[in-house]
Short mmCIF file of C-alpha atoms and ligand atoms in Angstrom, two decimals:
data_model
loop_
_atom_site.label_atom_id
_atom_site.label_comp_id
_atom_site.label_asym_id
_atom_site.label_seq_id
_atom_site.Cartn_x
_atom_site.Cartn_y
_atom_site.Cartn_z
CA MET A 175 44.21 1.29 -29.56
CA SER A 176 46.63 3.65 -27.82
CA ASP A 177 44.02 5.81 -26.69
CA PRO A 178 41.43 3.78 -24.64
CA ARG A 179 38.74 6.62 -25.14
CA ALA A 180 39.11 6.45 -28.85
CA PRO A 181 36.13 4.99 -30.49
CA ILE A 182 36.36 1.13 -31.45
CA ILE A 183 33.63 1.82 -33.96
CA SER A 184 33.34 4.90 -36.09
CA MET A 185 30.91 5.52 -38.72
CA ARG A 186 31.34 8.88 -40.55
CA ASN A 187 28.49 10.11 -43.04
CA VAL A 188 27.53 6.60 -43.93
CA SER A 189 24.96 6.26 -46.58
CA LYS A 190 23.52 2.99 -48.11
CA PHE A 191 21.18 2.64 -51.05
CA PHE A 192 19.06 -0.38 -52.08
CA ASP A 193 18.76 0.65 -55.87
CA ASP A 194 17.12 4.10 -55.53
CA PHE A 195 15.95 3.74 -52.07
CA GLN A 196 18.24 5.21 -49.43
CA ALA A 197 18.06 3.06 -46.41
CA LEU A 198 20.92 5.06 -44.48
CA ARG A 199 21.28 8.86 -44.55
CA ASP A 200 24.65 10.31 -43.51
CA VAL A 201 24.82 8.26 -40.29
CA ASN A 202 27.51 9.25 -37.84
CA LEU A 203 28.09 6.96 -34.78
CA ASP A 204 31.05 6.52 -32.36
CA VAL A 205 31.01 3.49 -30.15
CA ARG A 206 33.83 3.27 -27.31
CA LEU A 207 35.18 0.00 -26.04
CA GLY A 208 32.83 -1.47 -23.57
CA GLU A 209 30.08 0.91 -24.55
CA ARG A 210 26.47 -0.61 -24.59
CA VAL A 211 24.25 1.12 -27.44
CA VAL A 212 20.71 0.31 -27.98
CA ILE A 213 19.07 1.18 -31.27
CA CYS A 214 15.50 1.61 -31.58
CA GLY A 215 13.00 3.08 -34.24
CA PRO A 216 10.00 2.12 -36.45
CA SER A 217 10.07 -0.73 -38.82
CA GLY A 218 12.08 0.10 -41.94
CA SER A 219 13.96 2.99 -40.34
CA GLY A 220 17.39 1.27 -41.06
CA LYS A 221 18.17 -0.25 -37.85
CA SER A 222 19.26 -3.62 -39.21
CA THR A 223 21.03 -2.15 -42.23
CA LEU A 224 23.04 0.03 -39.89
CA ILE A 225 24.50 -2.82 -37.83
CA ARG A 226 24.82 -5.15 -40.80
CA CYS A 227 26.98 -2.44 -42.31
CA ILE A 228 29.43 -2.86 -39.37
CA ASN A 229 30.32 -6.33 -40.35
CA ARG A 230 29.59 -5.82 -43.89
CA LEU A 231 26.79 -8.05 -44.59
CA GLU A 232 25.71 -5.00 -46.18
CA ALA A 233 28.23 -2.78 -48.06
CA HIS A 234 27.80 0.94 -47.50
CA GLU A 235 28.17 3.22 -50.51
CA THR A 236 29.57 6.51 -49.16
CA GLY A 237 31.16 7.43 -45.95
CA GLU A 238 33.51 5.43 -43.94
CA ILE A 239 33.45 2.75 -41.27
CA ILE A 240 36.35 2.02 -39.12
CA VAL A 241 36.28 -0.72 -36.78
CA ASP A 242 39.17 -1.20 -34.10
CA GLY A 243 41.49 0.82 -36.38
CA THR A 244 40.73 -1.08 -39.57
CA VAL A 245 38.91 0.74 -42.46
CA LEU A 246 35.87 -1.27 -43.73
CA THR A 247 36.33 -2.17 -47.46
CA ASP A 248 35.98 -5.21 -49.60
CA ASN A 249 39.70 -6.06 -49.04
CA PRO A 250 39.45 -9.64 -47.70
CA LYS A 251 42.27 -9.18 -45.27
CA ASN A 252 40.55 -6.32 -43.72
CA LEU A 253 37.26 -7.91 -43.86
CA ASP A 254 38.54 -11.07 -42.10
CA LYS A 255 40.23 -9.06 -39.46
CA ILE A 256 36.97 -7.00 -38.70
CA ARG A 257 34.61 -10.03 -38.90
CA GLY A 258 36.91 -11.75 -36.38
CA ASN A 259 36.38 -8.88 -33.91
CA VAL A 260 32.64 -8.50 -34.47
CA GLY A 261 29.90 -11.31 -33.61
CA MET A 262 26.40 -11.18 -34.52
CA VAL A 263 23.23 -12.50 -33.18
CA PHE A 264 20.17 -12.50 -35.42
CA GLN A 265 16.45 -12.42 -34.97
CA GLN A 266 15.97 -15.80 -36.66
CA PHE A 267 19.04 -17.33 -34.70
CA ASN A 268 20.37 -18.83 -37.96
CA LEU A 269 21.80 -21.81 -36.24
CA PHE A 270 23.04 -24.56 -38.55
CA PRO A 271 20.17 -27.04 -38.39
CA HIS A 272 22.03 -29.99 -39.37
CA LEU A 273 24.68 -29.65 -36.72
CA THR A 274 24.35 -30.43 -33.06
CA VAL A 275 24.71 -27.66 -30.58
CA ILE A 276 28.37 -28.39 -29.82
CA ASP A 277 29.16 -28.56 -33.56
CA ASN A 278 27.56 -25.26 -34.15
CA LEU A 279 29.99 -23.81 -31.54
CA THR A 280 33.12 -25.55 -32.53
CA LEU A 281 32.87 -24.97 -36.49
CA GLY A 282 34.22 -21.42 -36.30
CA PRO A 283 36.83 -22.21 -33.65
CA ARG A 284 38.21 -25.12 -35.48
CA ARG A 285 38.12 -23.84 -39.08
CA VAL A 286 38.64 -20.06 -38.60
CA LEU A 287 40.84 -19.91 -35.51
CA GLY A 288 42.55 -23.21 -36.12
CA LEU A 289 41.75 -24.68 -32.63
CA SER A 290 42.42 -28.45 -32.21
CA ASP A 291 39.00 -30.40 -31.63
CA ALA A 292 39.63 -30.70 -27.83
CA ASP A 293 40.44 -26.99 -27.42
CA ALA A 294 37.48 -26.16 -29.60
CA LYS A 295 35.07 -28.23 -27.33
CA ALA A 296 36.51 -26.96 -24.18
CA ARG A 297 35.87 -23.41 -25.27
CA ALA A 298 32.38 -24.25 -26.54
CA MET A 299 31.41 -25.94 -23.18
CA LYS A 300 32.69 -22.82 -21.33
CA TYR A 301 30.45 -20.63 -23.33
CA LEU A 302 27.47 -23.02 -23.10
CA GLU A 303 27.86 -22.72 -19.26
CA ARG A 304 27.86 -19.06 -19.57
CA VAL A 305 24.57 -19.13 -21.30
CA GLN A 306 23.42 -21.72 -18.97
CA ILE A 307 22.79 -24.73 -21.19
CA PRO A 308 25.59 -27.02 -21.04
CA ASP A 309 23.35 -29.94 -20.71
CA GLN A 310 22.06 -29.31 -24.32
CA ALA A 311 25.34 -29.83 -26.16
CA ASP A 312 24.53 -32.93 -27.89
CA LYS A 313 21.10 -31.86 -29.17
CA PHE A 314 20.17 -30.49 -32.50
CA PRO A 315 18.72 -27.00 -32.64
CA ARG A 316 15.15 -28.07 -33.67
CA GLN A 317 15.01 -30.00 -30.24
CA LEU A 318 15.42 -26.73 -28.28
CA SER A 319 13.13 -24.10 -27.22
CA GLY A 320 13.38 -20.78 -29.08
CA GLY A 321 15.01 -18.95 -26.09
CA GLN A 322 17.50 -21.87 -25.80
CA GLN A 323 18.44 -21.63 -29.49
CA GLN A 324 18.91 -17.83 -29.21
CA ARG A 325 21.28 -18.58 -26.31
CA VAL A 326 23.09 -21.19 -28.37
CA ALA A 327 23.53 -18.51 -30.98
CA ILE A 328 24.87 -15.99 -28.52
CA ALA A 329 27.33 -18.79 -27.28
CA ARG A 330 28.42 -19.30 -31.03
CA SER A 331 29.16 -15.97 -31.41
CA LEU A 332 31.06 -15.66 -27.98
CA CYS A 333 33.24 -18.85 -29.11
CA MET A 334 35.01 -16.47 -31.71
CA GLU A 335 35.76 -14.16 -28.79
CA PRO A 336 34.95 -11.12 -30.46
CA ARG A 337 35.40 -7.64 -28.97
CA ILE A 338 32.01 -6.40 -30.24
CA LEU A 339 28.65 -8.06 -30.45
CA LEU A 340 25.79 -6.89 -32.68
CA PHE A 341 22.28 -7.96 -31.96
CA ASP A 342 19.46 -7.66 -34.44
CA GLU A 343 16.19 -7.74 -32.49
CA PRO A 344 17.29 -10.92 -30.74
CA THR A 345 14.14 -11.39 -28.78
CA SER A 346 11.54 -10.52 -31.37
CA ALA A 347 11.08 -14.08 -32.53
CA LEU A 348 10.64 -15.37 -29.15
CA ASP A 349 7.48 -16.43 -27.08
CA PRO A 350 7.11 -13.84 -24.31
CA GLU A 351 8.12 -16.31 -21.55
CA MET A 352 11.39 -16.72 -23.09
CA ILE A 353 12.46 -13.32 -23.74
CA ALA A 354 13.50 -12.92 -19.95
CA GLU A 355 16.12 -15.54 -20.33
CA VAL A 356 17.81 -14.21 -23.33
CA LEU A 357 17.85 -10.71 -21.94
CA GLU A 358 19.30 -12.09 -18.72
CA VAL A 359 22.31 -13.62 -20.63
CA MET A 360 22.76 -10.36 -22.61
CA THR A 361 22.53 -8.26 -19.18
CA GLU A 362 25.25 -10.53 -17.91
CA LEU A 363 27.23 -9.98 -21.04
CA ALA A 364 27.05 -6.29 -20.65
CA ALA A 365 28.09 -6.51 -17.22
CA SER A 366 31.23 -8.29 -18.14
CA GLY A 367 32.27 -5.42 -20.31
CA MET A 368 31.45 -6.60 -23.78
CA THR A 369 31.08 -3.90 -26.38
CA MET A 370 27.42 -4.26 -27.48
CA ILE A 371 25.11 -2.69 -30.17
CA VAL A 372 21.54 -4.02 -29.77
CA VAL A 373 18.65 -3.37 -31.90
CA THR A 374 15.54 -3.83 -29.68
CA HIS A 375 12.31 -2.42 -28.65
CA GLU A 376 12.80 -3.97 -24.97
CA MET A 377 12.79 -0.57 -23.26
CA GLY A 378 13.18 -2.09 -19.79
CA PHE A 379 16.50 -3.67 -20.93
CA ALA A 380 17.61 -0.42 -22.80
CA ARG A 381 17.01 1.52 -19.46
CA ARG A 382 18.97 -0.87 -17.41
CA VAL A 383 21.78 -1.52 -19.69
CA ALA A 384 22.46 1.15 -22.31
CA ASP A 385 24.96 3.68 -22.07
CA THR A 386 23.72 5.30 -25.26
CA MET A 387 20.23 5.13 -26.62
CA VAL A 388 19.96 5.67 -30.43
CA PHE A 389 16.49 6.40 -32.17
CA MET A 390 16.39 6.14 -35.78
CA ASP A 391 13.66 7.01 -38.36
CA LYS A 392 13.75 7.00 -42.20
CA GLY A 393 17.40 6.04 -42.38
CA GLU A 394 18.72 8.88 -40.07
CA ILE A 395 19.74 8.92 -36.37
CA VAL A 396 17.20 11.25 -35.08
CA GLU A 397 18.11 11.26 -31.36
CA ILE A 398 21.07 9.95 -29.64
CA GLY A 399 22.06 10.22 -25.85
CA ALA A 400 22.01 8.75 -22.36
CA PRO A 401 18.83 6.81 -21.76
CA GLU A 402 18.14 8.78 -18.66
CA ASP A 403 18.11 11.99 -20.74
CA VAL A 404 16.38 10.82 -23.91
CA PHE A 405 13.60 8.84 -22.13
CA THR A 406 12.62 11.51 -19.69
CA ALA A 407 12.90 14.48 -22.19
CA PRO A 408 12.99 13.51 -25.81
CA LYS A 409 14.14 16.14 -27.96
CA SER A 410 12.41 15.15 -31.10
CA LYS A 411 8.79 14.80 -31.58
CA ARG A 412 9.07 11.60 -33.72
CA PHE A 413 10.80 9.82 -30.70
CA GLY A 414 8.23 10.97 -28.30
CA THR A 415 5.48 9.58 -30.34
CA PHE A 416 7.37 6.44 -30.67
CA LEU A 417 8.08 5.97 -27.14
CA GLN A 418 4.31 6.40 -26.47
CA GLN A 419 3.41 3.80 -28.97
CA ILE A 420 5.83 1.28 -27.55
CA LEU A 421 4.81 1.84 -23.98
CA ASN A 422 1.08 1.63 -24.76
CA HIS A 423 1.61 -1.64 -26.50
CA MET B 78 -13.18 -49.81 -69.53
CA LYS B 79 -11.73 -52.06 -66.84
CA ARG B 80 -13.47 -55.10 -68.26
CA LEU B 81 -12.23 -54.33 -71.70
CA THR B 82 -8.62 -54.21 -70.48
CA ILE B 83 -8.86 -57.63 -68.78
CA CYS B 84 -10.63 -59.11 -72.00
CA ALA B 85 -7.58 -57.79 -73.90
CA ALA B 86 -5.13 -59.06 -71.75
CA LEU B 87 -6.80 -62.52 -71.73
CA MET B 88 -6.99 -62.45 -75.36
CA LEU B 89 -3.30 -61.68 -75.77
CA LEU B 90 -2.25 -64.43 -73.31
CA ALA B 91 -4.51 -66.87 -75.01
CA GLY B 92 -3.26 -65.94 -78.42
CA CYS B 93 0.25 -65.98 -77.30
CA SER B 94 0.08 -69.18 -75.29
CA GLY B 95 1.18 -71.34 -78.09
CA ASN B 96 3.96 -69.11 -78.95
CA TRP B 97 5.80 -68.47 -75.75
CA GLY B 98 9.03 -70.51 -75.78
CA TRP B 99 10.46 -70.02 -72.19
CA TYR B 100 12.67 -72.92 -72.90
CA VAL B 101 15.32 -70.42 -73.97
CA VAL B 102 15.76 -68.93 -70.54
CA ASP B 103 14.41 -71.82 -68.38
CA PRO B 104 17.05 -72.15 -65.61
CA THR B 105 16.03 -75.94 -64.85
CA THR B 106 17.40 -76.85 -68.55
CA PRO B 107 21.29 -76.55 -69.05
CA LYS B 108 20.89 -74.48 -72.29
CA GLY B 109 18.31 -72.24 -70.67
CA LEU B 110 20.62 -71.78 -67.66
CA ILE B 111 23.54 -70.89 -69.78
CA ASN B 112 21.44 -68.25 -71.62
CA LEU B 113 20.08 -66.83 -68.51
CA LYS B 114 23.45 -66.45 -67.11
CA PHE B 115 24.77 -64.88 -70.20
CA MET B 116 22.05 -62.20 -69.87
CA LEU B 117 22.57 -61.53 -66.23
CA ASN B 118 26.31 -60.95 -66.94
CA GLY B 119 25.34 -57.86 -68.39
CA MET B 120 24.31 -56.43 -65.01
CA TYR B 121 27.89 -56.02 -63.82
CA TYR B 122 28.48 -53.31 -66.79
CA THR B 123 24.96 -51.89 -66.53
CA ILE B 124 25.73 -51.04 -62.75
CA LEU B 125 29.42 -50.10 -63.29
CA LEU B 126 28.73 -47.90 -66.05
CA SER B 127 25.79 -45.91 -64.32
CA VAL B 128 27.63 -45.60 -61.01
CA THR B 129 30.70 -44.60 -62.56
CA ALA B 130 28.99 -41.92 -64.82
CA ILE B 131 26.88 -40.65 -62.02
CA SER B 132 29.83 -40.11 -59.77
CA ILE B 133 31.52 -38.00 -62.14
CA SER B 134 28.45 -36.09 -63.34
CA VAL B 135 27.67 -35.22 -59.61
CA VAL B 136 31.12 -33.67 -59.26
CA VAL B 137 30.92 -31.92 -62.71
CA GLY B 138 27.36 -30.84 -62.02
CA LEU B 139 28.34 -29.28 -58.69
CA LEU B 140 31.36 -27.58 -60.43
CA VAL B 141 28.91 -26.20 -62.98
CA ALA B 142 26.32 -25.15 -60.49
CA LEU B 143 28.54 -22.91 -58.26
CA PRO B 144 29.28 -20.37 -61.04
CA GLY B 145 25.52 -20.24 -61.65
CA LEU B 146 25.08 -18.86 -58.17
CA SER B 147 27.65 -16.33 -58.45
CA PRO B 148 26.73 -12.59 -58.28
CA LYS B 149 29.00 -12.02 -61.36
CA LYS B 150 27.29 -12.12 -64.69
CA GLY B 151 29.97 -13.78 -66.58
CA TRP B 152 30.01 -16.80 -64.42
CA ARG B 153 26.31 -17.05 -64.48
CA ARG B 154 26.49 -16.97 -68.30
CA PHE B 155 29.02 -19.80 -68.31
CA ASN B 156 26.64 -21.84 -66.24
CA ARG B 157 23.67 -21.21 -68.39
CA THR B 158 25.61 -21.86 -71.84
CA TYR B 159 26.85 -25.17 -70.44
CA VAL B 160 23.50 -26.28 -69.15
CA GLU B 161 21.56 -25.35 -72.51
CA ILE B 162 24.17 -26.75 -74.78
CA VAL B 163 24.51 -30.06 -73.08
CA ARG B 164 20.85 -30.42 -72.35
CA ALA B 165 19.95 -30.06 -76.14
CA VAL B 166 22.09 -33.03 -77.28
CA PRO B 167 20.38 -36.39 -77.34
CA ILE B 168 22.23 -38.92 -75.26
CA LEU B 169 22.44 -41.40 -78.10
CA VAL B 170 23.99 -38.66 -80.45
CA LEU B 171 26.31 -37.82 -77.61
CA ILE B 172 27.43 -41.50 -77.16
CA LEU B 173 28.10 -41.74 -80.89
CA TRP B 174 29.90 -38.58 -81.02
CA VAL B 175 32.22 -39.37 -78.07
CA TYR B 176 32.93 -42.96 -79.39
CA TYR B 177 33.41 -42.24 -83.25
CA GLY B 178 33.98 -38.44 -83.44
CA LEU B 179 36.05 -37.58 -80.48
CA PRO B 180 39.08 -39.77 -81.48
CA THR B 181 39.47 -37.95 -84.92
CA LEU B 182 39.16 -34.53 -83.25
CA THR B 183 41.52 -35.28 -80.25
CA GLY B 184 43.64 -38.21 -81.32
CA ILE B 185 42.56 -39.87 -78.01
CA THR B 186 40.75 -42.94 -78.53
CA LEU B 187 38.60 -44.12 -75.63
CA ASN B 188 37.40 -47.68 -75.11
CA VAL B 189 33.79 -48.53 -75.13
CA PHE B 190 33.35 -48.37 -71.43
CA TRP B 191 34.99 -44.97 -70.92
CA ALA B 192 33.40 -43.57 -74.09
CA GLY B 193 30.07 -44.60 -72.51
CA VAL B 194 30.78 -43.25 -69.16
CA LEU B 195 32.09 -39.87 -70.66
CA ALA B 196 28.89 -39.34 -72.79
CA LEU B 197 26.44 -40.45 -69.86
CA ALA B 198 28.30 -38.35 -67.42
CA LEU B 199 28.46 -35.27 -69.77
CA SER B 200 24.78 -35.57 -70.48
CA ASP B 201 23.67 -36.15 -66.90
CA SER B 202 25.97 -33.27 -65.55
CA ALA B 203 23.73 -30.62 -67.01
CA PHE B 204 20.86 -31.99 -65.01
CA GLN B 205 22.91 -32.36 -61.95
CA ALA B 206 23.98 -28.61 -62.37
CA GLU B 207 20.37 -27.62 -62.26
CA ILE B 208 19.45 -29.79 -59.26
CA PHE B 209 22.48 -28.70 -57.24
CA ARG B 210 21.67 -24.95 -58.15
CA ALA B 211 18.09 -25.23 -57.01
CA GLY B 212 19.18 -27.09 -53.80
CA ILE B 213 21.86 -24.64 -52.86
CA GLN B 214 19.28 -21.76 -53.61
CA SER B 215 16.77 -23.37 -51.15
CA VAL B 216 19.14 -22.83 -48.34
CA ALA B 217 18.10 -19.94 -46.35
CA LYS B 218 20.04 -16.60 -46.84
CA GLY B 219 20.55 -16.46 -42.96
CA GLN B 220 22.91 -19.66 -43.11
CA TYR B 221 25.35 -17.48 -45.31
CA GLU B 222 24.94 -14.63 -42.97
CA ALA B 223 25.81 -16.75 -39.90
CA SER B 224 28.76 -18.38 -41.66
CA GLN B 225 29.97 -14.77 -42.72
CA SER B 226 29.52 -13.44 -39.16
CA ILE B 227 32.03 -16.14 -37.99
CA SER B 228 34.34 -15.36 -40.65
CA LEU B 229 33.90 -18.77 -42.33
CA SER B 230 35.54 -18.94 -45.77
CA TYR B 231 33.51 -19.47 -48.91
CA ARG B 232 34.80 -23.10 -49.13
CA ASP B 233 34.07 -23.82 -45.60
CA THR B 234 30.62 -22.27 -45.86
CA MET B 235 29.96 -24.61 -48.87
CA ARG B 236 31.40 -27.57 -47.24
CA PHE B 237 30.26 -27.47 -43.72
CA VAL B 238 27.03 -25.27 -43.93
CA ILE B 239 25.40 -25.09 -47.28
CA LEU B 240 26.07 -28.35 -49.11
CA PRO B 241 25.19 -30.74 -46.35
CA GLN B 242 21.67 -28.95 -46.09
CA ALA B 243 21.24 -28.86 -49.90
CA ILE B 244 22.34 -32.44 -50.50
CA ARG B 245 19.51 -33.58 -47.93
CA ARG B 246 16.94 -31.63 -49.81
CA ILE B 247 18.18 -32.93 -53.36
CA LEU B 248 18.59 -36.57 -52.47
CA PRO B 249 15.15 -37.67 -53.93
CA ALA B 250 16.20 -35.82 -57.28
CA LEU B 251 19.58 -37.39 -57.18
CA GLY B 252 17.96 -40.85 -56.73
CA ASN B 253 15.98 -40.23 -59.68
CA GLN B 254 18.82 -39.28 -61.83
CA LEU B 255 20.62 -42.71 -60.90
CA VAL B 256 17.60 -44.55 -61.90
CA TYR B 257 17.40 -42.48 -65.22
CA MET B 258 21.10 -43.07 -65.74
CA MET B 259 20.45 -46.96 -65.36
CA LYS B 260 17.92 -46.85 -68.10
CA MET B 261 19.90 -44.52 -70.30
CA SER B 262 23.08 -46.94 -69.97
CA SER B 263 21.02 -49.20 -72.28
CA LEU B 264 21.97 -46.96 -75.24
CA VAL B 265 25.53 -47.65 -74.80
CA SER B 266 24.83 -50.92 -76.20
CA VAL B 267 24.96 -49.40 -79.66
CA ILE B 268 28.58 -49.06 -79.49
CA GLY B 269 29.01 -52.66 -78.23
CA MET B 270 29.12 -52.30 -74.40
CA GLN B 271 28.36 -55.73 -73.04
CA GLU B 272 25.49 -54.46 -70.74
CA LEU B 273 22.19 -55.88 -70.25
CA THR B 274 20.71 -54.65 -73.45
CA ARG B 275 23.60 -55.66 -75.58
CA LYS B 276 23.49 -59.23 -74.13
CA ALA B 277 19.99 -59.54 -74.95
CA ASN B 278 20.39 -58.28 -78.40
CA GLU B 279 23.22 -60.91 -79.00
CA LEU B 280 21.23 -63.80 -77.58
CA ILE B 281 18.24 -62.91 -79.84
CA VAL B 282 20.54 -63.10 -82.87
CA SER B 283 21.21 -66.86 -81.94
CA GLU B 284 18.08 -67.87 -80.43
CA TYR B 285 15.42 -65.96 -82.34
CA ARG B 286 13.29 -65.54 -79.22
CA PRO B 287 12.88 -61.83 -78.94
CA LEU B 288 9.56 -61.90 -77.01
CA GLU B 289 10.97 -63.88 -74.22
CA ILE B 290 14.45 -62.50 -74.06
CA TYR B 291 13.02 -58.90 -74.10
CA THR B 292 10.60 -59.94 -71.37
CA VAL B 293 13.49 -61.05 -69.32
CA LEU B 294 15.35 -57.90 -70.13
CA VAL B 295 12.33 -55.79 -68.86
CA LEU B 296 12.39 -57.74 -65.65
CA GLU B 297 16.08 -57.29 -65.30
CA TYR B 298 15.77 -53.48 -65.41
CA LEU B 299 12.73 -53.67 -63.29
CA VAL B 300 14.38 -55.59 -60.45
CA LEU B 301 17.52 -53.52 -60.53
CA ILE B 302 15.57 -50.14 -60.37
CA LEU B 303 13.14 -51.16 -57.75
CA ILE B 304 16.32 -52.24 -55.68
CA VAL B 305 18.01 -49.06 -56.28
CA SER B 306 14.90 -47.00 -55.33
CA ALA B 307 14.38 -48.82 -52.22
CA GLY B 308 18.06 -48.13 -51.43
CA VAL B 309 17.67 -44.38 -52.08
CA ARG B 310 14.53 -44.20 -49.80
CA TRP B 311 16.53 -45.90 -47.08
CA VAL B 312 19.41 -43.45 -47.18
CA GLU B 313 16.67 -40.61 -47.33
CA ARG B 314 15.04 -41.87 -44.17
CA ARG B 315 18.20 -42.29 -42.41
CA LEU B 316 19.37 -38.76 -43.09
CA GLN B 317 16.04 -37.29 -42.27
CA ALA B 318 16.08 -39.08 -38.82
CA SER B 319 19.26 -37.21 -38.19
CA GLU B 320 18.03 -33.91 -38.58
CA ILE B 321 15.33 -31.02 -39.49
N1 ATP C 68 18.04 -6.25 -49.36
C1 ATP C 68 17.32 -5.24 -49.49
N2 ATP C 68 16.89 -4.82 -50.73
C2 ATP C 68 16.12 -3.79 -50.91
N3 ATP C 68 15.57 -3.03 -49.80
C3 ATP C 68 16.05 -3.47 -48.57
C4 ATP C 68 16.86 -4.46 -48.37
N4 ATP C 68 17.19 -4.60 -47.02
C5 ATP C 68 16.25 -3.52 -46.69
N5 ATP C 68 15.68 -2.91 -47.52
C6 ATP C 68 14.84 -1.66 -47.10
O1 ATP C 68 15.56 -0.76 -46.19
C7 ATP C 68 14.76 -0.10 -45.40
C8 ATP C 68 15.54 -0.40 -44.04
O2 ATP C 68 15.59 -1.83 -43.69
P1 ATP C 68 15.92 -2.30 -42.39
O3 ATP C 68 15.90 -3.83 -42.31
O4 ATP C 68 17.39 -1.74 -42.05
O5 ATP C 68 14.86 -1.75 -41.38
P2 ATP C 68 14.62 -2.08 -39.85
O6 ATP C 68 14.81 -0.63 -39.18
O7 ATP C 68 15.64 -3.10 -39.39
O8 ATP C 68 13.21 -2.57 -39.79
P3 ATP C 68 12.51 -3.78 -38.82
O9 ATP C 68 12.32 -3.19 -37.76
O10 ATP C 68 11.32 -4.10 -39.71
O11 ATP C 68 13.54 -4.88 -38.89
C9 ATP C 68 13.54 -0.81 -45.52
O12 ATP C 68 12.55 0.13 -46.12
C10 ATP C 68 13.79 -1.96 -46.30
O13 ATP C 68 12.50 -2.40 -47.16
MG1 MG C 69 15.44 -5.03 -38.70
#
């Protein structure tokens, strides 16, 4: 914390196995406060696994992950501290279907942060306005479009006021006409200085927003660099081929 | 086939017509009314027994189901052992054992009502545990992950996220268990519980009219259970209207 240029997330030689299958191979990644990292790569390359290790939805086997000065272990105290700092947005939204939008948003602030009902509600409304759907507060998730649901999910994460937000393919489950509204909210978040790690194949968004582009394949970080560099002159052949495939799609 | 059934039914009615003695439960006669009231009095304990027992078995069932979902093998083994053992004992045997055996073993004597409640609840809790386990397992993994990502504790995750969704899904099964419990409560009559079946048996001893009295008994259970089923369906509809 003393050195503002010190990484807020630091992954050192991180490996992760599912039984015999190695999903992450010696991953090294530093993310600075306020940095926007976009991760892309073919299916099964370990993108989800990598970001899920950061808030320990998956436990890594070897290596070290340090988030905001706290080493990630099973120690519940450390874990709570890290999860309090790290929000996550899922491909399938994962909203709580039996709760209204406002109750989805206030659950964490009330139960985890100990806010009063009124304060939690005020905070929820603030973030619903930020994602531009304050008028949907009393609806149930199923009554909303996919794009609206994903924006509620983003607002739910924001209500915990994390310093870091992880996104796992936030627009992959959406109809094309709704992708833009979600990317717009994310772009606005990036502009506000939020530290973000985004797994996505939206290359337009990556070019506009990313400070750092990461390309993964077979559990490894194959290429990493500023988007203007890696897009114009990919160093590895695999990334070149991948880009061609995506752009021709 | 159909004609055969109708023939048989008609023959039965004709053959029996001379033997029906509805006077024993005819509410227009003073004696019949007293008898009918005597029988209906059992309704109170049948309902109280079933509802008390199921309230306890739901809680015990949930407490047994949770270790069954644990990643730790020892906890899961506890769940399996409990379910397998309790499920294997016939309810009637359990009732007799709790009422006659337990006092000798522990020195605690339960009255008929609480012995009945304990036996019924114990027996039902194994089924409740299986129902809850299946219901909780049917909630998508993403719901746990979303809860973890906002640092919700295990207790709060269960209480506010998982169980409300699971209970909506298992409500039909819980309704079935309540109906089942009401029928099984008739077995508690063997230790002298004054519920519907016991009342019927006692009346038969003095009136010698088993056909009519047992027919009324069948109707009592039928009406009770139809009302309960309708109530369960009503609750289901209301919960469904409010989500998913
Ligand atoms: N729980 C699990 N158990 C076993 N194997 C898993 C598990 N989760 C992921 N894997 C495997 O690990 C590898 C990496 O998975 P991961 O989900 O991280 O890939 P991804 O890059 O996110 O792919 P996609 O683009 O399809 O989402 C895959 O081969 C996958 O089959
Ligand atoms: Mg993935």
